[in-house]
CSV table of C-alpha atoms in Angstrom, one decimal:
chain,number,residue,atom,x,y,z
A,1,MET,CA,0.0,0.0,0.0
A,2,ASP,CA,1.2,3.5,-0.9
A,3,LYS,CA,2.9,4.9,2.2
A,4,ASN,CA,1.0,8.2,1.7
A,5,ILE,CA,-2.4,6.5,1.5
A,6,ALA,CA,-3.4,5.3,5.0
A,7,THR,CA,-7.2,5.5,4.7
A,8,LEU,CA,-10.1,5.1,2.2
A,9,ALA,CA,-10.7,8.8,2.4
A,10,GLN,CA,-7.1,9.4,1.3
A,11,LEU,CA,-7.4,6.8,-1.4
A,12,LEU,CA,-10.6,8.4,-2.8
A,13,ASP,CA,-9.0,11.9,-2.6
A,14,ALA,CA,-5.8,10.7,-4.3
A,15,ALA,CA,-7.9,9.4,-7.2
A,16,GLY,CA,-9.3,12.9,-7.6
A,17,THR,CA,-12.9,11.7,-7.0
A,18,GLN,CA,-15.8,13.4,-5.3
A,19,TRP,CA,-17.3,11.0,-2.8
A,20,ARG,CA,-20.0,10.4,-0.1
A,21,VAL,CA,-20.4,7.7,2.6
A,22,TYR,CA,-23.6,6.2,3.9
A,23,ASP,CA,-24.3,3.6,6.6
A,24,ILE,CA,-26.4,0.9,4.9
A,25,GLY,CA,-26.6,-1.7,7.7
A,26,ARG,CA,-29.3,-0.6,10.1
A,27,ARG,CA,-30.7,2.0,7.8
A,28,ILE,CA,-29.5,4.2,5.0
A,29,ALA,CA,-27.9,7.3,6.7
A,30,LYS,CA,-25.3,9.7,5.4
A,31,ILE,CA,-22.0,9.8,7.4
A,32,ASP,CA,-20.3,13.2,7.0
A,33,LYS,CA,-16.6,13.3,6.1
A,34,THR,CA,-15.4,14.5,9.5
A,35,THR,CA,-17.2,11.6,11.2
A,36,PHE,CA,-15.9,9.1,8.6
A,37,THR,CA,-12.3,10.3,9.2
A,38,LYS,CA,-12.8,9.7,12.9
A,39,ILE,CA,-14.2,6.2,12.2
A,40,GLU,CA,-11.3,5.4,10.0
A,41,ASN,CA,-8.8,6.6,12.5
A,42,ALA,CA,-10.6,4.5,15.2
A,43,ASP,CA,-11.0,7.7,17.2
A,44,ILE,CA,-14.8,6.9,17.7
A,45,PRO,CA,-16.8,3.7,17.6
A,46,TYR,CA,-18.8,3.1,14.5
A,47,PRO,CA,-22.2,4.7,15.3
A,48,PHE,CA,-24.4,2.0,13.6
A,49,PRO,CA,-22.8,-1.4,14.2
A,50,LEU,CA,-24.6,-4.5,13.0
A,51,GLN,CA,-23.4,-8.1,13.6
A,52,GLN,CA,-20.0,-6.6,14.6
A,53,HIS,CA,-19.5,-5.0,11.2
A,54,ALA,CA,-19.8,-1.6,9.5
A,55,PHE,CA,-22.0,-1.9,6.4
A,56,LEU,CA,-21.0,1.0,4.2
A,57,ALA,CA,-22.0,2.4,0.8
A,58,ILE,CA,-19.3,4.6,-0.7
A,59,GLN,CA,-20.4,6.5,-3.7
A,60,PHE,CA,-17.7,8.2,-5.8
A,61,TRP,CA,-17.3,9.8,-9.2
A,62,ASP,CA,-15.0,11.8,-11.4
A,63,PRO,CA,-16.2,15.4,-11.4
A,64,LYS,CA,-14.7,15.9,-14.9
A,65,ALA,CA,-16.5,13.0,-16.5
A,66,SER,CA,-20.2,12.5,-17.1
A,67,LYS,CA,-20.3,8.8,-16.2
A,68,GLU,CA,-22.6,7.4,-13.6
A,69,PRO,CA,-21.1,7.3,-10.1
A,70,TYR,CA,-19.4,4.1,-8.8
A,71,ILE,CA,-20.6,2.5,-5.6
A,72,TRP,CA,-18.7,0.2,-3.2
A,73,PHE,CA,-20.9,-1.7,-0.8
A,74,LEU,CA,-18.5,-2.7,2.0
A,75,LYS,CA,-18.8,-4.9,5.1
A,76,LEU,CA,-15.8,-4.1,7.4
A,77,PRO,CA,-15.3,-5.8,10.7
A,78,LEU,CA,-15.4,-3.9,14.0
A,79,ASP,CA,-13.6,-4.8,17.3
A,80,GLU,CA,-15.4,-5.4,20.7
A,81,GLN,CA,-15.7,-1.6,21.2
A,82,SER,CA,-17.3,-1.2,17.8
A,83,LYS,CA,-14.2,0.5,16.4
A,84,LEU,CA,-13.0,-0.2,12.9
A,85,ILE,CA,-10.4,-3.0,12.6
A,86,GLN,CA,-7.9,-1.0,10.6
A,87,ALA,CA,-6.0,-4.1,9.3
A,88,SER,CA,-9.1,-5.2,7.3
A,89,ARG,CA,-9.6,-1.6,6.0
A,90,ASN,CA,-5.9,-1.6,4.9
A,91,HIS,CA,-6.3,-5.0,3.3
A,92,PHE,CA,-9.3,-3.8,1.2
A,93,ALA,CA,-7.4,-0.6,0.2
A,94,SER,CA,-4.3,-2.5,-0.9
A,95,MET,CA,-6.5,-4.9,-3.0
A,96,VAL,CA,-8.1,-1.8,-4.6
A,97,ILE,CA,-4.7,-0.3,-5.4
A,98,GLU,CA,-3.5,-3.6,-6.7
A,99,ALA,CA,-6.5,-4.0,-9.0
A,100,LEU,CA,-7.0,-0.4,-10.1
A,101,GLY,CA,-4.0,1.7,-8.9
A,102,THR,CA,-5.5,5.1,-8.1
A,103,GLN,CA,-7.5,5.2,-11.3
A,104,LEU,CA,-10.7,4.4,-9.5
A,105,THR,CA,-13.1,5.7,-12.1
A,106,GLY,CA,-11.6,4.5,-15.3
A,107,ASP,CA,-12.2,1.0,-16.7
A,108,ASP,CA,-15.5,-0.7,-15.8
A,109,GLN,CA,-14.0,-4.1,-16.5
A,110,GLN,CA,-11.1,-3.4,-14.1
A,111,ALA,CA,-13.6,-2.3,-11.4
A,112,GLY,CA,-15.2,-5.7,-11.8
A,113,GLN,CA,-12.1,-7.3,-10.4
A,114,LEU,CA,-13.3,-6.2,-7.0
A,115,ASP,CA,-16.5,-8.2,-7.2
A,116,ASN,CA,-14.9,-11.2,-5.4
A,117,ASN,CA,-13.3,-9.0,-2.7
A,118,PRO,CA,-14.0,-10.4,0.8
A,119,TYR,CA,-15.2,-7.0,2.0
A,120,VAL,CA,-17.7,-6.4,-0.8
A,121,PHE,CA,-21.4,-7.4,-0.1
A,122,THR,CA,-24.7,-7.1,-1.9
A,123,PRO,CA,-27.5,-5.3,0.1
A,124,ASN,CA,-31.0,-6.8,0.0
A,125,ALA,CA,-33.5,-5.8,-2.7
A,126,ASN,CA,-35.3,-3.2,-0.5
A,127,LYS,CA,-32.0,-1.5,0.5
A,128,ARG,CA,-30.7,-1.5,-3.1
A,129,ALA,CA,-33.9,0.0,-4.4
A,130,ALA,CA,-34.0,2.7,-1.6
A,131,PHE,CA,-30.3,3.6,-2.1
A,132,ASN,CA,-30.7,3.8,-5.9
A,133,ALA,CA,-33.8,6.1,-5.4
A,134,LEU,CA,-32.0,8.3,-2.9
A,135,MET,CA,-28.9,8.7,-5.2
A,136,LYS,CA,-31.2,9.8,-8.1
A,137,VAL,CA,-32.7,12.5,-5.8
A,138,GLU,CA,-29.3,13.6,-4.5
A,139,LEU,CA,-27.8,13.8,-8.0
A,140,ASN,CA,-31.0,15.5,-9.5
A,141,GLN,CA,-31.5,12.6,-11.9
A,142,PRO,CA,-35.0,11.5,-13.0
A,143,ALA,CA,-36.7,8.6,-11.2
A,144,SER,CA,-37.0,5.1,-12.8
A,145,ILE,CA,-39.7,4.3,-15.4
A,146,TYR,CA,-41.8,2.6,-12.7
A,147,TYR,CA,-42.3,5.8,-10.6
A,148,GLU,CA,-45.3,7.3,-12.5
A,149,HIS,CA,-47.2,4.0,-12.2
A,150,VAL,CA,-46.7,4.0,-8.4
A,151,GLN,CA,-47.9,7.7,-8.3
A,152,LEU,CA,-51.0,6.6,-10.1
A,153,TYR,CA,-51.6,3.8,-7.7
A,154,PHE,CA,-51.4,6.0,-4.6
A,155,SER,CA,-53.7,8.6,-6.2
A,156,GLY,CA,-56.4,5.9,-6.1
A,157,LYS,CA,-57.0,5.9,-9.9
A,158,LEU,CA,-56.0,2.3,-10.4
A,159,GLY,CA,-57.9,0.8,-7.5
A,160,PHE,CA,-55.9,-0.4,-4.4
A,161,ASP,CA,-56.3,-4.1,-5.2
A,162,ASP,CA,-54.3,-3.6,-8.4
A,163,TRP,CA,-50.9,-3.8,-6.6
A,164,GLN,CA,-49.3,-6.7,-8.4
A,165,SER,CA,-48.1,-4.3,-11.2
A,166,LEU,CA,-46.1,-2.1,-8.7
A,167,ALA,CA,-42.3,-2.4,-9.1
A,168,LEU,CA,-40.2,-2.2,-5.9
A,169,GLN,CA,-37.9,0.5,-7.6
A,170,GLY,CA,-41.0,2.6,-8.4
A,171,LEU,CA,-42.1,2.4,-4.8
A,172,ALA,CA,-38.6,3.4,-3.6
A,173,ASP,CA,-38.6,6.4,-6.0
A,174,PHE,CA,-42.1,7.4,-4.7
A,175,VAL,CA,-40.9,7.2,-1.0
A,176,MET,CA,-37.8,9.2,-1.7
A,177,ARG,CA,-39.9,11.9,-3.4
A,178,LEU,CA,-42.7,12.3,-0.9
A,179,ASP,CA,-42.1,16.1,-1.0
A,180,LYS,CA,-42.9,16.2,-4.8
A,181,ASP,CA,-46.2,16.6,-6.5
A,182,GLN,CA,-49.1,15.4,-4.3
A,183,ASN,CA,-47.1,12.3,-3.2
A,184,GLU,CA,-47.3,12.6,0.6
A,185,ALA,CA,-51.0,13.8,0.6
A,186,ASN,CA,-52.0,10.9,-1.7
A,187,LEU,CA,-50.1,8.4,0.5
A,188,ILE,CA,-51.8,9.6,3.7
A,189,THR,CA,-55.2,9.4,2.0
A,190,ALA,CA,-54.5,5.9,0.7
A,191,LEU,CA,-52.8,4.4,3.8
A,192,SER,CA,-55.9,2.9,5.4
A,193,ASP,CA,-57.1,1.3,2.1
A,194,ILE,CA,-53.9,-0.3,0.8
A,195,PRO,CA,-53.4,-4.0,1.4
A,196,GLU,CA,-50.7,-5.5,3.6
A,197,ASP,CA,-48.9,-6.7,0.4
A,198,VAL,CA,-48.1,-3.0,-0.3
A,199,ILE,CA,-47.6,-1.9,3.4
A,200,ALA,CA,-44.8,-4.5,3.8
A,201,PRO,CA,-42.4,-3.2,1.1
A,202,LEU,CA,-43.5,0.4,1.7
A,203,SER,CA,-42.5,0.2,5.4
A,204,ALA,CA,-39.1,-1.3,4.5
A,205,LEU,CA,-38.5,1.8,2.4
A,206,LEU,CA,-40.0,4.4,4.7
A,207,GLU,CA,-37.7,3.3,7.5
A,208,HIS,CA,-34.9,5.2,5.7
A,209,VAL,CA,-36.8,8.5,5.4
A,210,ALA,CA,-37.1,11.3,7.9
A,211,ILE,CA,-40.9,11.5,7.3
A,212,SER,CA,-43.0,14.6,8.1
A,213,THR,CA,-45.0,14.8,11.4
A,214,VAL,CA,-48.3,14.6,9.5
A,215,LEU,CA,-47.3,11.3,7.9
A,216,ALA,CA,-45.9,10.0,11.2
A,217,GLU,CA,-49.2,10.8,12.9
A,218,ALA,CA,-51.2,8.9,10.3
A,219,LEU,CA,-48.8,5.9,10.6
A,220,PHE,CA,-48.9,6.1,14.4
A,221,HIS,CA,-52.8,5.9,14.5
A,222,LEU,CA,-52.7,2.9,12.2
A,223,GLY,CA,-49.9,1.3,14.2
A,224,LYS,CA,-51.9,1.8,17.4
A,225,GLN,CA,-54.9,0.2,15.8
A,226,ALA,CA,-52.8,-2.8,14.7
A,227,VAL,CA,-51.5,-3.1,18.3
A,228,ASN,CA,-55.1,-3.0,19.8
A,229,ASN,CA,-56.1,-5.7,17.3
A,230,GLU,CA,-52.9,-7.7,18.2
A,231,HIS,CA,-52.0,-7.9,14.5
A,232,THR,CA,-48.3,-8.8,14.7
A,233,SER,CA,-47.2,-8.3,11.1
A,234,LEU,CA,-49.0,-5.0,10.6
A,235,THR,CA,-47.6,-3.7,13.9
A,236,VAL,CA,-44.1,-4.6,12.7
A,237,HIS,CA,-44.7,-2.8,9.4
A,238,TYR,CA,-46.0,0.5,11.0
A,239,LEU,CA,-43.2,0.4,13.6
A,240,ARG,CA,-40.6,0.2,10.8
A,241,ALA,CA,-42.3,2.9,8.8
A,242,ILE,CA,-42.3,5.4,11.6
A,243,SER,CA,-38.9,4.4,13.1
A,244,PHE,CA,-36.8,7.2,11.6
A,245,ALA,CA,-39.5,10.0,12.0
A,246,PRO,CA,-38.1,13.2,13.5
A,247,ALA,CA,-41.3,13.2,15.6
A,248,THR,CA,-39.6,10.8,18.0
A,249,GLY,CA,-42.3,11.2,20.6
A,250,LEU,CA,-44.8,9.4,18.3
A,251,THR,CA,-42.4,6.4,17.7
A,252,ALA,CA,-41.7,6.2,21.5
A,253,GLN,CA,-45.4,6.3,22.2
A,254,LEU,CA,-46.0,3.4,19.7
A,255,ILE,CA,-43.2,1.4,21.3
A,256,ASP,CA,-44.8,1.9,24.8
A,257,CYS,CA,-48.2,0.8,23.5
A,258,ILE,CA,-46.6,-2.4,22.1
A,259,LEU,CA,-44.7,-3.1,25.4
A,260,ALA,CA,-47.9,-2.8,27.4
A,261,ASN,CA,-49.7,-5.2,25.1
A,262,PRO,CA,-49.3,-9.0,24.7
A,263,LEU,CA,-47.7,-8.2,21.3
A,264,GLY,CA,-44.6,-7.0,23.2
A,265,GLN,CA,-43.8,-10.7,23.8
A,266,GLN,CA,-43.7,-11.6,20.0
A,267,THR,CA,-40.2,-12.3,18.7
A,268,ASP,CA,-40.7,-10.4,15.4
A,269,VAL,CA,-41.8,-7.3,17.3
A,270,GLN,CA,-38.9,-7.6,19.8
A,271,LEU,CA,-36.4,-7.9,16.9
A,272,THR,CA,-37.9,-4.9,15.1
A,273,ILE,CA,-37.6,-2.7,18.2
A,274,ALA,CA,-33.8,-3.5,18.6
A,275,GLY,CA,-33.1,-3.4,14.9
A,276,ARG,CA,-35.1,-0.2,13.9
A,277,CYS,CA,-35.9,1.7,17.1
A,278,TRP,CA,-32.7,1.3,19.1
A,279,GLN,CA,-32.3,5.0,19.8
A,280,HIS,CA,-35.6,4.9,21.8
A,281,LEU,CA,-34.0,2.4,24.2
A,282,GLN,CA,-31.8,5.0,25.8
A,283,GLN,CA,-34.8,5.6,28.2
A,284,PRO,CA,-33.9,3.4,31.2
A,285,GLU,CA,-37.5,2.3,32.2
A,286,ARG,CA,-38.4,1.4,28.6
A,287,LEU,CA,-35.1,-0.5,28.1
A,288,HIS,CA,-35.7,-2.4,31.4
A,289,LEU,CA,-39.3,-3.3,30.4
A,290,TYR,CA,-38.2,-4.3,26.9
A,291,MET,CA,-35.3,-6.6,28.1
A,292,ASP,CA,-37.6,-8.1,30.8
A,293,LEU,CA,-40.1,-9.1,28.1
A,294,ILE,CA,-37.3,-10.7,26.0
A,295,ALA,CA,-36.1,-12.6,29.1
A,296,GLN,CA,-39.6,-14.1,29.2
A,297,ASN,CA,-39.6,-15.2,25.6
A,298,LYS,CA,-39.9,-19.0,25.8
A,299,THR,CA,-40.0,-19.7,22.1
A,300,GLU,CA,-36.5,-18.1,21.4
A,301,PRO,CA,-34.3,-18.9,24.4
A,302,THR,CA,-31.2,-17.5,22.7
A,303,LEU,CA,-32.9,-14.2,21.8
A,304,PHE,CA,-31.9,-12.4,25.0
A,305,ALA,CA,-28.1,-13.0,24.5
A,306,GLY,CA,-28.4,-12.0,20.8
A,307,ILE,CA,-30.2,-8.7,21.4
A,308,PHE,CA,-28.0,-7.9,24.4
A,309,ALA,CA,-24.9,-8.3,22.2
A,310,ASP,CA,-26.5,-6.2,19.4
A,311,LEU,CA,-27.4,-3.3,21.8
A,312,VAL,CA,-24.3,-3.3,23.9
A,313,ALA,CA,-22.3,-2.7,20.6
A,314,ILE,CA,-24.1,0.6,20.0
A,315,SER,CA,-22.1,3.3,21.8
A,316,THR,CA,-25.3,5.4,22.7
A,317,ILE,CA,-27.1,2.4,24.2
A,318,ARG,CA,-24.1,0.7,25.8
A,319,PRO,CA,-24.0,2.6,29.1
A,320,HIS,CA,-27.8,2.0,29.6
A,321,ILE,CA,-27.6,-1.7,28.9
A,322,LEU,CA,-24.6,-2.1,31.2
A,323,ALA,CA,-26.5,-0.2,33.9
A,324,LEU,CA,-29.2,-2.8,33.6
A,325,LEU,CA,-26.8,-5.4,34.8
A,326,ARG,CA,-26.5,-3.6,38.2
A,327,ILE,CA,-30.2,-2.9,38.6
A,328,GLU,CA,-31.6,-4.4,41.8
A,329,ASN,CA,-35.4,-4.5,41.4
A,330,ARG,CA,-35.5,-7.0,38.5
A,331,SER,CA,-37.7,-10.0,37.8
A,332,GLU,CA,-36.5,-13.5,38.3
A,333,GLN,CA,-36.5,-14.1,34.5
A,334,LEU,CA,-34.4,-11.0,33.8
A,335,ALA,CA,-32.0,-11.9,36.6
A,336,ARG,CA,-31.7,-15.5,35.2
A,337,ALA,CA,-31.2,-14.2,31.6
A,338,ILE,CA,-28.5,-11.7,32.8
A,339,GLY,CA,-26.8,-14.5,34.8
A,340,SER,CA,-26.7,-16.8,31.7
A,341,LEU,CA,-24.7,-14.1,29.8
A,342,PHE,CA,-21.8,-14.8,32.2
A,343,LYS,CA,-21.8,-18.6,32.1
């Protein structure tokens, strides 16, 4: 590896590219360059660890060429403090330099040599569609050819049962353009009429969007209805859809409704709260109640250890989950589940 190139940021700069970095593990979220530099230098823990890895999307392009941007989807290992393992990052960078030199935006065939790289991964279909839609918005490019059909569907002109013709990419384009045309208003009007077959992919896309308070309120009311009806899958969908809303009070309220309901004992619901709503677990009473319910989960005896490991890796949750180990007024099940962590 070139002695002057110690980080991916330096490699991208040395190649003369413009670049952006996103977390694509828990949800698609932009990481600013200052934060990324601190992550690369292991000055701070990775903010969104998942399965002891940083899942990154790095988009870069030659500002002098009109070609489409290149994207690396990378899965880089983290240590027990969720800091980047620099040896793996260095290994990836040296493989790039070996395959491409510092001409990162030249030959597409050469770029294909990185496809079998151990650090490269393929995000699932929902994430790929969402990321693609977001990039088109950020680069002021037109949406896919499927977008207008989805707009028509949410306007109610096709009938809400005619959902089989909707393309995932079109749905993603629609979700990333809620502020355009009448998209958000049409979605809010349609929400209570659309079938679960549409709600499911829609929620998997909305979880990446900082939705408006008006939309968050509509989703909250439907989520509460699903909780009252003890409808597990719909509850999971609405919780995902509202999870990134800046109106955090609504998401917190929905979580509290769930935890006070028999649904709070369902594995899918418990996993969704940890995976999508982790930031709401910084509240000690909520975290205590949540972990207590997981300790009582008889169908998945290993779930407690898995969720504990997942949450303790997130630097903002870590102090709260460690404080739970010292709490005195805990149920027998929670005490036993905590004890089993140390066996």
